[in-house]
CSV table of C-alpha atoms and ligand atoms in Angstrom, one decimal:
chain,number,residue,atom,x,y,z
A,244,UNK,CA,10.0,21.5,1.8
A,245,UNK,CA,7.2,25.2,3.5
A,246,UNK,CA,5.8,23.7,6.7
A,247,UNK,CA,2.0,25.3,6.9
A,248,UNK,CA,-0.6,25.7,9.8
A,249,UNK,CA,-3.4,24.0,8.7
A,250,UNK,CA,-7.3,23.8,9.9
A,251,UNK,CA,-6.7,20.3,12.2
A,252,UNK,CA,-4.3,22.5,14.1
A,253,UNK,CA,-1.7,20.3,13.0
A,254,UNK,CA,1.4,19.7,11.0
A,255,UNK,CA,1.3,18.9,7.9
A,256,UNK,CA,4.7,18.5,5.4
A,257,UNK,CA,4.3,20.3,2.0
A,258,UNK,CA,7.0,19.1,0.3
A,259,UNK,CA,6.7,21.4,-2.8
A,260,UNK,CA,8.1,19.4,-6.1
A,261,UNK,CA,9.0,21.5,-8.9
A,262,UNK,CA,8.3,19.0,-11.9
A,263,UNK,CA,11.4,20.1,-14.6
A,264,UNK,CA,11.2,18.0,-17.5
A,265,UNK,CA,15.2,18.2,-18.1
A,266,UNK,CA,15.9,17.7,-21.9
A,267,UNK,CA,19.1,17.0,-22.3
A,268,UNK,CA,20.8,13.9,-24.7
A,269,UNK,CA,22.6,11.1,-22.7
A,270,UNK,CA,24.8,8.9,-23.4
A,271,UNK,CA,22.7,5.0,-21.2
A,272,UNK,CA,23.4,2.3,-22.1
A,273,UNK,CA,20.0,0.4,-23.0
A,274,UNK,CA,21.1,-3.3,-24.0
A,275,UNK,CA,21.1,-4.6,-19.6
A,276,UNK,CA,23.6,-6.8,-20.7
A,277,UNK,CA,27.6,-4.7,-20.8
A,278,UNK,CA,27.4,-4.0,-24.4
A,279,UNK,CA,26.5,0.2,-25.1
A,280,UNK,CA,23.3,1.7,-27.2
A,281,UNK,CA,24.5,5.8,-27.6
A,282,UNK,CA,20.5,7.0,-27.5
A,283,UNK,CA,18.4,10.5,-27.0
A,284,UNK,CA,16.7,10.2,-23.6
A,285,UNK,CA,14.1,12.2,-22.2
A,286,UNK,CA,14.3,12.5,-18.4
A,287,UNK,CA,11.7,13.5,-16.7
A,288,UNK,CA,12.5,14.4,-12.4
A,289,UNK,CA,11.4,12.1,-10.7
A,290,UNK,CA,7.5,12.4,-8.7
A,291,UNK,CA,8.0,12.3,-4.9
A,292,UNK,CA,4.5,11.8,-2.8
A,293,UNK,CA,4.2,15.2,-0.7
A,294,UNK,CA,3.9,13.5,3.5
A,295,UNK,CA,1.1,13.9,5.8
A,296,UNK,CA,1.7,13.4,9.5
A,297,UNK,CA,-0.4,13.8,12.7
A,298,UNK,CA,-2.7,11.5,13.7
A,299,UNK,CA,-6.1,12.9,11.7
A,300,UNK,CA,-5.5,12.2,7.6
A,301,UNK,CA,-7.8,13.9,5.7
A,302,UNK,CA,-8.1,12.7,1.6
A,303,UNK,CA,-10.0,13.0,-1.0
A,304,UNK,CA,-9.9,10.4,-3.8
A,305,UNK,CA,-11.0,13.5,-6.8
A,306,UNK,CA,-10.7,12.5,-11.2
A,307,UNK,CA,-7.8,14.9,-12.7
A,308,UNK,CA,-5.6,14.5,-16.4
A,309,UNK,CA,-2.0,14.9,-15.8
A,310,UNK,CA,0.2,15.6,-19.0
A,311,UNK,CA,2.1,11.7,-19.3
A,312,UNK,CA,2.7,12.1,-23.5
A,313,UNK,CA,3.0,14.3,-26.1
A,314,UNK,CA,-0.5,15.7,-27.1
A,315,UNK,CA,-3.6,14.9,-25.1
A,316,UNK,CA,-3.4,14.9,-21.0
A,317,UNK,CA,-4.2,11.1,-19.2
A,318,UNK,CA,-8.0,11.6,-17.9
A,319,UNK,CA,-6.7,10.2,-14.4
A,320,UNK,CA,-7.0,9.9,-10.8
A,321,UNK,CA,-5.3,10.9,-8.3
A,322,UNK,CA,-5.9,12.1,-4.1
A,323,UNK,CA,-6.1,14.8,-2.1
A,324,UNK,CA,-5.8,16.8,-5.7
A,325,UNK,CA,-2.2,15.2,-6.6
A,326,UNK,CA,-2.7,14.0,-10.2
A,327,UNK,CA,-2.0,10.9,-10.1
A,328,UNK,CA,-1.2,8.0,-6.7
A,329,UNK,CA,-1.5,10.5,-3.7
A,330,UNK,CA,-0.2,11.8,-0.4
A,331,UNK,CA,1.7,9.5,1.7
A,332,UNK,CA,0.9,8.6,5.4
A,333,UNK,CA,3.4,8.9,8.0
A,334,UNK,CA,2.5,7.4,11.3
A,335,UNK,CA,3.5,5.7,14.0
A,336,UNK,CA,3.4,2.1,15.9
A,337,UNK,CA,0.7,2.7,18.9
A,338,UNK,CA,-1.3,5.9,17.1
A,339,UNK,CA,-4.4,5.7,17.8
A,340,UNK,CA,-5.3,7.3,13.8
A,341,UNK,CA,-8.9,8.5,12.3
A,342,UNK,CA,-9.2,8.8,8.6
A,343,UNK,CA,-11.8,9.9,6.3
A,344,UNK,CA,-11.2,9.7,3.5
A,345,UNK,CA,-13.4,12.3,0.7
A,346,UNK,CA,-15.4,10.4,-3.0
A,347,UNK,CA,-15.7,12.8,-5.3
A,348,UNK,CA,-15.4,11.0,-8.3
A,349,UNK,CA,-18.8,10.0,-9.3
A,350,UNK,CA,-18.4,6.5,-8.6
A,351,UNK,CA,-17.8,4.5,-6.4
A,352,UNK,CA,-14.5,3.3,-4.2
A,353,UNK,CA,-13.3,1.7,-0.7
A,354,UNK,CA,-9.7,2.2,0.3
A,355,UNK,CA,-7.9,-0.5,2.0
A,356,UNK,CA,-4.8,-0.1,4.2
A,357,UNK,CA,-2.8,-3.4,3.1
A,358,UNK,CA,-0.5,-5.3,5.2
A,359,UNK,CA,-2.4,-3.3,8.6
A,360,UNK,CA,-3.6,-5.7,11.2
A,361,UNK,CA,-7.0,-3.9,12.3
A,362,UNK,CA,-11.0,-4.7,13.1
A,363,UNK,CA,-12.0,-6.2,9.7
A,364,UNK,CA,-14.9,-3.3,9.2
A,365,UNK,CA,-11.8,-1.2,9.5
A,366,UNK,CA,-10.3,-2.9,6.3
A,367,UNK,CA,-11.4,-0.7,3.6
A,368,UNK,CA,-11.9,-4.3,1.5
A,369,UNK,CA,-14.3,-4.7,-0.7
A,370,UNK,CA,-17.4,-4.2,1.9
A,371,UNK,CA,-16.5,-0.5,3.1
A,372,UNK,CA,-18.3,1.0,-0.2
A,373,UNK,CA,-18.0,4.8,-0.4
A,374,UNK,CA,-20.9,6.1,-2.1
A,375,UNK,CA,-20.2,8.7,-4.5
A,376,UNK,CA,-19.8,12.2,-2.5
A,377,UNK,CA,-19.9,10.3,1.0
A,378,UNK,CA,-17.0,10.8,4.0
A,379,UNK,CA,-16.3,6.9,5.8
A,380,UNK,CA,-14.3,7.8,8.7
A,381,UNK,CA,-12.1,4.9,9.7
A,382,UNK,CA,-10.8,5.0,13.8
A,383,UNK,CA,-7.2,2.0,14.7
A,384,UNK,CA,-4.1,1.9,15.9
A,385,UNK,CA,-1.3,1.0,14.4
A,386,UNK,CA,-0.4,-2.0,15.3
A,387,UNK,CA,2.4,-3.1,12.6
A,388,UNK,CA,5.7,-2.2,12.3
A,389,UNK,CA,8.1,-0.1,10.6
A,390,UNK,CA,7.3,-1.2,7.2
A,391,UNK,CA,6.5,0.4,3.9
A,392,UNK,CA,2.3,-0.3,3.6
A,393,UNK,CA,0.1,1.3,1.2
A,394,UNK,CA,-3.5,2.6,0.8
A,395,UNK,CA,-5.7,1.0,-2.9
A,396,UNK,CA,-9.3,0.9,-3.7
A,397,UNK,CA,-10.4,-2.7,-3.8
A,398,UNK,CA,-14.3,-2.4,-5.4
A,399,UNK,CA,-15.1,-5.5,-6.0
A,400,UNK,CA,-15.0,-5.4,-10.1
A,401,UNK,CA,-13.6,-2.1,-9.9
A,402,UNK,CA,-10.3,-2.3,-8.1
A,403,UNK,CA,-8.3,-2.8,-11.7
A,404,UNK,CA,-10.0,0.3,-13.5
A,405,UNK,CA,-9.9,2.3,-10.1
A,406,UNK,CA,-6.0,1.6,-9.6
A,407,UNK,CA,-5.2,2.2,-13.6
A,408,UNK,CA,-5.9,5.2,-13.0
A,409,UNK,CA,-3.7,5.9,-11.0
A,410,UNK,CA,-5.9,5.3,-7.2
A,411,UNK,CA,-3.0,4.6,-4.4
A,412,UNK,CA,-1.1,6.1,-2.3
A,413,UNK,CA,1.7,5.1,0.3
A,414,UNK,CA,1.3,4.1,4.2
A,415,UNK,CA,5.3,4.9,6.7
A,416,UNK,CA,4.6,3.2,9.7
A,417,UNK,CA,7.8,4.1,11.9
A,418,UNK,CA,8.4,2.5,15.6
A,419,UNK,CA,10.9,3.4,18.0
A,420,UNK,CA,13.3,0.0,16.7
A,421,UNK,CA,13.5,1.4,13.3
A,422,UNK,CA,14.2,5.2,14.4
A,423,UNK,CA,17.1,3.8,16.8
A,424,UNK,CA,18.5,2.1,13.8
A,425,UNK,CA,21.2,4.4,11.8
A,426,UNK,CA,19.7,4.4,8.7
A,427,UNK,CA,18.6,6.6,6.0
A,428,UNK,CA,15.6,8.3,6.8
A,429,UNK,CA,15.1,12.0,5.5
A,430,UNK,CA,12.1,11.5,2.8
A,431,UNK,CA,12.6,12.0,-1.0
A,432,UNK,CA,16.7,12.8,-0.7
A,433,UNK,CA,18.1,9.3,0.6
A,434,UNK,CA,15.0,7.5,1.6
A,435,UNK,CA,13.5,7.1,-1.3
A,436,UNK,CA,9.6,5.9,-2.3
A,437,UNK,CA,9.4,4.3,-5.9
A,438,UNK,CA,5.8,2.7,-6.8
A,439,UNK,CA,6.0,0.8,-9.5
A,440,UNK,CA,3.8,0.8,-12.4
A,441,UNK,CA,3.5,0.8,-16.7
A,442,UNK,CA,0.4,1.5,-18.9
A,443,UNK,CA,-0.7,0.8,-22.0
A,444,UNK,CA,-2.2,4.0,-24.4
A,445,UNK,CA,-5.4,4.3,-26.3
A,446,UNK,CA,-4.5,6.5,-29.1
A,447,UNK,CA,-6.3,9.4,-27.1
A,448,UNK,CA,-3.9,8.9,-25.0
A,449,UNK,CA,-6.4,7.7,-21.7
A,450,UNK,CA,-5.5,4.8,-20.6
A,451,UNK,CA,-6.0,1.6,-21.1
A,452,UNK,CA,-8.3,-0.1,-18.0
A,453,UNK,CA,-8.6,-4.0,-19.3
A,454,UNK,CA,-5.8,-4.3,-20.5
A,455,UNK,CA,-2.4,-6.6,-18.5
A,456,UNK,CA,0.4,-5.0,-19.9
A,457,UNK,CA,1.5,-1.8,-19.2
A,458,UNK,CA,3.7,-0.6,-23.0
A,459,UNK,CA,4.9,2.0,-20.2
A,460,UNK,CA,6.6,1.8,-17.8
A,461,UNK,CA,5.6,4.4,-14.9
A,462,UNK,CA,7.6,4.9,-11.6
A,463,UNK,CA,5.4,7.7,-9.2
A,464,UNK,CA,3.7,8.2,-11.7
A,465,UNK,CA,6.7,10.1,-14.0
A,466,UNK,CA,7.6,8.6,-17.5
A,467,UNK,CA,11.7,8.1,-18.0
A,468,UNK,CA,12.0,9.0,-14.4
A,469,UNK,CA,15.2,10.5,-12.9
A,470,UNK,CA,16.9,11.7,-9.7
A,471,UNK,CA,19.4,12.7,-7.7
A,472,UNK,CA,21.0,10.9,-4.5
A,473,UNK,CA,24.4,11.8,-2.4
A,474,UNK,CA,27.1,10.0,-3.0
A,475,UNK,CA,26.3,7.3,0.1
A,476,UNK,CA,23.9,4.8,0.7
A,477,UNK,CA,20.4,5.1,-0.1
A,478,UNK,CA,17.6,3.8,1.0
A,479,UNK,CA,15.0,2.8,-1.7
A,480,UNK,CA,11.1,1.1,-0.2
A,481,UNK,CA,9.6,-0.4,-3.5
A,482,UNK,CA,5.9,-1.7,-4.0
A,483,UNK,CA,4.7,-3.1,-6.8
A,484,UNK,CA,1.7,-1.9,-7.8
A,485,UNK,CA,0.9,-3.4,-11.3
A,486,UNK,CA,-2.2,-5.2,-12.5
A,487,UNK,CA,-0.3,-8.4,-13.4
A,488,UNK,CA,4.1,-7.4,-13.8
A,489,UNK,CA,6.4,-8.8,-11.8
A,490,UNK,CA,9.8,-6.5,-12.1
A,491,UNK,CA,13.2,-9.0,-11.3
A,492,UNK,CA,15.1,-6.1,-9.9
A,493,UNK,CA,18.9,-4.5,-10.2
A,494,UNK,CA,21.5,-1.8,-11.3
A,495,UNK,CA,22.4,-1.6,-14.2
A,496,UNK,CA,26.2,-2.3,-13.5
A,497,UNK,CA,25.1,-5.2,-11.5
A,498,UNK,CA,25.9,-4.4,-8.0
A,499,UNK,CA,25.6,-6.0,-5.2
A,500,UNK,CA,22.4,-4.6,-3.0
A,501,UNK,CA,21.1,-4.7,0.2
A,502,UNK,CA,17.1,-5.7,1.8
A,503,UNK,CA,16.5,-4.0,4.9
A,504,UNK,CA,12.8,-4.8,5.1
A,505,UNK,CA,9.9,-7.4,3.6
A,506,UNK,CA,6.4,-6.5,4.2
A,507,UNK,CA,5.6,-5.9,6.9
A,508,UNK,CA,9.1,-5.1,8.5
A,509,UNK,CA,13.0,-5.2,9.1
A,510,UNK,CA,14.3,-8.2,8.5
A,511,UNK,CA,16.9,-9.8,11.6
A,512,UNK,CA,19.8,-8.4,9.3
A,513,UNK,CA,20.2,-7.0,6.1
A,514,UNK,CA,20.5,-9.4,2.9
A,515,UNK,CA,23.1,-8.8,-0.3
A,516,UNK,CA,21.7,-9.3,-3.0
A,517,UNK,CA,21.9,-8.5,-7.0
A,518,UNK,CA,18.5,-9.1,-7.7
A,519,UNK,CA,15.3,-9.1,-6.2
A,520,UNK,CA,12.4,-10.3,-7.8
A,521,UNK,CA,8.8,-8.2,-7.1
A,522,UNK,CA,5.4,-10.0,-7.7
A,523,UNK,CA,2.0,-7.7,-7.5
A,524,UNK,CA,1.3,-6.2,-4.2
A,525,UNK,CA,5.1,-7.0,-2.7
A,526,UNK,CA,7.3,-4.4,-0.9
A,527,UNK,CA,11.0,-4.6,0.5
A,528,UNK,CA,13.4,-2.5,1.6
A,529,UNK,CA,16.5,-1.6,-0.1
A,530,UNK,CA,19.6,-0.1,0.5
A,531,UNK,CA,22.5,0.8,-2.2
A,532,UNK,CA,25.5,2.3,-1.1
A,533,UNK,CA,26.8,4.6,-4.0
A,534,UNK,CA,29.7,5.8,-1.9
A,535,UNK,CA,31.9,4.5,-4.0
A,536,UNK,CA,30.2,6.1,-7.0
A,537,UNK,CA,31.4,9.2,-9.0
A,538,UNK,CA,29.5,12.7,-9.3
A,539,UNK,CA,28.5,13.4,-11.8
A,540,UNK,CA,27.4,9.0,-12.6
A,541,UNK,CA,24.7,7.4,-12.8
A,542,UNK,CA,22.9,4.4,-13.2
A,543,UNK,CA,19.9,2.3,-13.7
A,544,UNK,CA,17.6,0.3,-11.5
A,545,UNK,CA,16.3,-1.5,-13.9
A,546,UNK,CA,14.3,-4.8,-14.7
A,547,UNK,CA,15.9,-7.3,-15.9
A,548,UNK,CA,12.3,-9.4,-16.9
A,549,UNK,CA,14.7,-10.8,-20.1
A,550,UNK,CA,14.3,-14.9,-19.4
A,551,UNK,CA,12.1,-15.6,-16.8
A,552,UNK,CA,10.4,-18.8,-16.9
A,553,UNK,CA,6.5,-19.4,-18.6
A,554,UNK,CA,4.1,-18.1,-15.2
A,555,UNK,CA,6.5,-14.8,-14.3
A,556,UNK,CA,4.2,-12.4,-15.3
A,557,UNK,CA,4.9,-10.9,-17.9
A,558,UNK,CA,8.4,-13.2,-19.4
A,559,UNK,CA,5.5,-13.5,-22.3
A,560,UNK,CA,7.3,-13.2,-25.7
A,561,UNK,CA,4.4,-10.8,-27.2
A,562,UNK,CA,5.1,-7.5,-27.3
A,563,UNK,CA,0.9,-6.7,-28.0
A,564,UNK,CA,-2.4,-8.6,-27.5
A,565,UNK,CA,-3.7,-8.9,-24.2
A,566,UNK,CA,-0.4,-10.5,-22.7
A,567,UNK,CA,2.5,-9.3,-24.9
A,568,UNK,CA,3.5,-5.7,-24.0
A,569,UNK,CA,6.9,-4.2,-25.4
A,570,UNK,CA,7.7,-4.1,-22.0
A,571,UNK,CA,7.1,-8.3,-22.0
A,572,UNK,CA,10.5,-10.0,-22.2
A,573,UNK,CA,13.5,-7.5,-22.2
A,574,UNK,CA,15.5,-5.9,-19.3
A,575,UNK,CA,13.8,-2.2,-19.0
A,576,UNK,CA,15.0,1.4,-16.7
A,577,UNK,CA,13.2,1.5,-13.3
A,578,UNK,CA,13.8,4.8,-12.5
A,579,UNK,CA,18.3,7.0,-14.0
A,580,UNK,CA,20.0,7.8,-11.1
A,581,UNK,CA,22.5,10.6,-11.5
A,582,UNK,CA,24.9,10.9,-8.4
A,583,UNK,CA,25.8,14.1,-6.8
A,584,UNK,CA,27.3,15.6,-3.7
A,585,UNK,CA,27.4,14.1,-0.3
A,586,UNK,CA,24.4,15.4,2.2
A,587,UNK,CA,25.7,16.4,5.6
A,588,UNK,CA,25.2,14.2,7.9
A,589,UNK,CA,25.2,10.1,5.1
A,590,UNK,CA,24.4,6.8,6.2
A,591,UNK,CA,28.1,5.6,4.9
A,592,UNK,CA,27.8,2.3,6.0
A,593,UNK,CA,25.9,-0.6,6.8
A,594,UNK,CA,24.3,-2.3,9.6
A,595,UNK,CA,25.2,-4.9,10.5
A,596,UNK,CA,21.9,-5.9,12.9
A,597,UNK,CA,18.3,-4.6,12.6
A,598,UNK,CA,15.7,-7.2,14.0
A,599,UNK,CA,15.2,-9.9,16.2
A,600,UNK,CA,11.8,-10.9,14.7
A,601,UNK,CA,11.0,-14.9,15.5
A,602,UNK,CA,9.5,-16.3,13.2
A,603,UNK,CA,6.1,-18.8,13.3
A,604,UNK,CA,7.5,-22.4,12.9
A,605,UNK,CA,5.3,-26.2,11.9
A,606,UNK,CA,5.6,-26.1,15.8
A,607,UNK,CA,3.5,-23.4,16.4
A,608,UNK,CA,0.3,-24.1,14.2
A,609,UNK,CA,-3.1,-24.8,15.5
A,610,UNK,CA,-4.3,-25.2,12.7
A,611,UNK,CA,-3.7,-25.8,8.5
A,612,UNK,CA,-5.6,-25.4,6.0
A,613,UNK,CA,-5.2,-25.9,1.4
A,614,UNK,CA,-6.0,-23.7,-1.0
A,615,UNK,CA,-5.8,-24.5,-4.3
A,616,UNK,CA,-5.9,-21.6,-7.1
A,617,UNK,CA,-8.0,-23.4,-10.0
A,618,UNK,CA,-10.1,-22.3,-13.1
A,619,UNK,CA,-7.9,-20.3,-15.5
A,620,UNK,CA,-9.2,-22.6,-18.4
A,621,UNK,CA,-10.2,-21.2,-22.4
A,622,UNK,CA,-11.0,-18.0,-20.8
A,623,UNK,CA,-12.2,-18.5,-17.7
A,624,UNK,CA,-11.4,-16.9,-14.7
A,625,UNK,CA,-9.6,-17.9,-12.1
A,626,UNK,CA,-11.0,-19.4,-9.0
A,627,UNK,CA,-9.7,-20.8,-5.6
A,628,UNK,CA,-11.0,-23.7,-4.6
A,629,UNK,CA,-13.0,-24.1,-7.8
A,630,UNK,CA,-14.7,-21.3,-5.6
A,631,UNK,CA,-15.4,-18.1,-7.7
A,632,UNK,CA,-15.7,-14.6,-5.0
A,633,UNK,CA,-19.2,-14.7,-3.3
A,634,UNK,CA,-19.8,-10.6,-1.6
A,635,UNK,CA,-22.0,-12.7,0.9
A,636,UNK,CA,-19.6,-16.3,1.3
A,637,UNK,CA,-17.5,-17.1,4.1
A,638,UNK,CA,-15.0,-19.7,2.4
A,639,UNK,CA,-12.9,-20.1,5.3
A,640,UNK,CA,-13.5,-19.3,9.4
A,641,UNK,CA,-10.4,-19.4,11.3
A,642,UNK,CA,-11.2,-19.2,15.7
A,643,UNK,CA,-9.2,-16.8,17.5
A,644,UNK,CA,-5.9,-17.1,18.4
A,645,UNK,CA,-5.3,-19.7,16.7
A,646,UNK,CA,-1.8,-19.9,14.6
A,647,UNK,CA,-2.5,-21.0,11.3
A,648,UNK,CA,-0.2,-22.9,8.0
A,649,UNK,CA,-1.5,-22.5,4.6
A,650,UNK,CA,-0.5,-23.8,1.5
A,651,UNK,CA,-1.7,-22.6,-1.4
A,652,UNK,CA,-1.5,-25.2,-4.5
A,653,UNK,CA,-0.8,-23.5,-7.6
A,654,UNK,CA,-0.4,-25.9,-10.6
A,655,UNK,CA,-2.5,-24.6,-12.4
A,656,UNK,CA,-1.8,-22.5,-16.0
A,657,UNK,CA,0.3,-18.9,-14.6
A,658,UNK,CA,2.4,-17.9,-11.6
A,659,UNK,CA,0.1,-16.0,-8.8
A,660,UNK,CA,0.5,-12.7,-6.3
A,661,UNK,CA,-1.5,-14.2,-2.8
A,662,UNK,CA,-2.1,-12.0,-0.3
A,663,UNK,CA,-4.0,-12.5,3.2
A,664,UNK,CA,-5.5,-9.7,5.2
A,665,UNK,CA,-5.5,-8.7,8.6
A,666,UNK,CA,-1.8,-10.9,9.5
A,667,UNK,CA,2.3,-10.7,8.4
A,668,UNK,CA,2.9,-13.6,7.5
A,669,UNK,CA,5.8,-15.9,7.0
A,670,UNK,CA,6.3,-17.7,4.2
A,671,UNK,CA,7.7,-21.4,5.5
A,672,UNK,CA,8.6,-23.2,2.3
A,673,UNK,CA,8.5,-23.7,-1.1
A,674,UNK,CA,8.1,-26.8,-2.8
A,675,UNK,CA,10.2,-25.9,-5.3
A,676,UNK,CA,12.5,-25.7,-3.1
A,677,UNK,CA,14.1,-23.2,-0.5
A,678,UNK,CA,12.9,-19.7,0.2
A,679,UNK,CA,15.2,-16.8,-0.6
A,680,UNK,CA,16.4,-15.4,2.9
A,681,UNK,CA,15.3,-11.9,0.6
A,682,UNK,CA,11.3,-13.1,1.5
A,683,UNK,CA,12.4,-14.4,4.5
A,684,UNK,CA,11.5,-12.2,6.9
A,685,UNK,CA,7.1,-10.2,7.5
A,686,UNK,CA,5.0,-10.8,4.4
A,687,UNK,CA,1.7,-10.6,3.6
A,688,UNK,CA,1.4,-11.0,-0.2
A,689,UNK,CA,4.1,-14.3,-1.6
A,690,UNK,CA,4.8,-14.6,-5.6
A,691,UNK,CA,3.4,-19.1,-6.1
A,692,UNK,CA,5.1,-19.8,-9.6
A,693,UNK,CA,3.2,-22.0,-11.2
A,694,UNK,CA,3.5,-26.0,-10.6
A,695,UNK,CA,4.6,-24.7,-7.1
A,696,UNK,CA,3.1,-24.9,-3.0
A,697,UNK,CA,3.9,-22.3,-1.3
A,698,UNK,CA,2.8,-23.2,2.8
A,699,UNK,CA,2.7,-20.0,5.2
A,700,UNK,CA,2.5,-19.3,9.0
A,701,UNK,CA,0.7,-16.8,11.0
A,702,UNK,CA,-1.2,-15.7,13.6
A,703,UNK,CA,-5.1,-14.7,13.9
A,704,UNK,CA,-5.4,-12.6,17.2
A,705,UNK,CA,-6.8,-8.8,18.6
A,706,UNK,CA,-10.1,-8.9,16.2
A,707,UNK,CA,-12.9,-10.9,16.2
A,708,UNK,CA,-16.3,-10.4,14.0
A,709,UNK,CA,-18.7,-13.2,13.4
A,710,UNK,CA,-20.1,-10.5,10.3
A,711,UNK,CA,-17.1,-9.0,8.6
A,712,UNK,CA,-14.8,-10.7,6.7
A,713,UNK,CA,-11.5,-10.0,5.7
A,714,UNK,CA,-10.3,-10.7,2.0
A,715,UNK,CA,-7.3,-13.0,0.7
A,716,UNK,CA,-6.6,-13.1,-3.1
A,717,UNK,CA,-4.8,-13.1,-5.8
A,718,UNK,CA,-3.1,-9.2,-6.3
A,719,UNK,CA,-3.2,-9.6,-10.2
A,720,UNK,CA,-6.6,-7.0,-10.1
A,721,UNK,CA,-7.7,-8.8,-12.9
A,722,UNK,CA,-7.6,-11.8,-11.5
A,723,UNK,CA,-9.2,-10.7,-7.5
A,724,UNK,CA,-12.6,-8.5,-10.2
A,725,UNK,CA,-12.7,-12.0,-11.9
A,726,UNK,CA,-12.9,-14.3,-8.9
A,727,UNK,CA,-9.9,-15.7,-7.1
A,728,UNK,CA,-10.6,-13.7,-4.3
A,729,UNK,CA,-12.3,-15.7,-0.8
A,730,UNK,CA,-13.7,-13.7,2.9
A,731,UNK,CA,-12.5,-15.8,5.4
A,732,UNK,CA,-13.9,-14.3,8.8
A,733,UNK,CA,-12.3,-15.0,12.6
A,734,UNK,CA,-14.4,-15.4,15.4
B,251,LIG,CU1,-2.9,-4.8,-1.3
B,251,LIG,CU2,-6.4,-6.7,-0.9
B,251,LIG,O1,-5.5,-6.5,-1.2
B,252,LIG,CU1,-3.7,-14.6,-10.1
């Protein structure tokens, strides 16, 4: 790691990552069910995005290429010269930040600050278009709590294509409360960002830009990713940045791990789990204890996607075609972990308590509304309340400072991943039963299985506008591009 003084005078941490390809034979468990198969497998070192810090952030989206498989390189997008994805922006709660986003593509784009509570005109939704060659410079105060957020294109009709090519990046917000806790937070060492995606390749190794499911896993844009991690508590900040696929996360030995944060911040206390479902757009921060693992041993973080009920994205049995893939309805590795010696000041214990969140309840609600997922029959696009997305249509009008309960009704064909801009909400109920403890914190995306209605409560405060809307939508980018998106004004 080198520390450079940038032209602007601010310090930029430049992490120099040596992307080594390891060509070694290993014995791995491919089955996920206990029986061991011996296989030759080539792992590649997990790419860790470089970091930008300070209060002025410069991002440039451009075309690139990446060697992802044997043969041709793959045409990709990345920010700041990265061949896939972009730098991790580290921000402090309370800071006033300015971001200069330059578009060096030949196409339009936008950049949305997913999960941020900011004015609609700074939000980077479909309306804040950045023309080819132009620079957009939003500024805002960081009001969110410490958590893992992300930025990504939100250009209507092109979101799937631009995301698939690799445009996106993490934002890590820090605040004094999180910083006071004894948690792993050495970026790239015991605090690891993981963006989960999969891709399908055309015969020339270009990405299939229209498919629902990829056939090959890319973790941080790395195929067959592995990492060396110290023998102690390690934190992962995991983002599902897929088109549709959900992940039923766990470890190859079924060990217990601990959810410490949801989309918008820390839970009140760690929640022990052996599996977590992570739908598109959702983030989860977990702690896993490698303290009892032998140095030199290994394990895998895996998707246990076998046997999910219909409507779970990626449970479809076909291995090809638009709704099939080689990764559907199987268990597969997301990250191969080699356990190495502990660091100097390792985290060796789990904090008992994390935060003192007081969540919204039904008693706080000042207005309720219901949004129903419709359409989708016989190849037609999904819609909300029978309306497809309209660029100039306002679908919901919300009074500033109201506490609203939204019930999303999904009795229609498939599961979806529902996202609301501007707010962090509390999942208050699921019609199928209870809300899992691991999703009991502040959320901006909620998975809605087929046949469920889910209610969420949020306060719409601070920012109002009679002209600039916020979005709500399914975070499956193909559904969003297809019209499963609506707009609301807060005034
Ligand atoms: Cu992650 Cu409307 O977006
Ligand atoms: Cu959807």
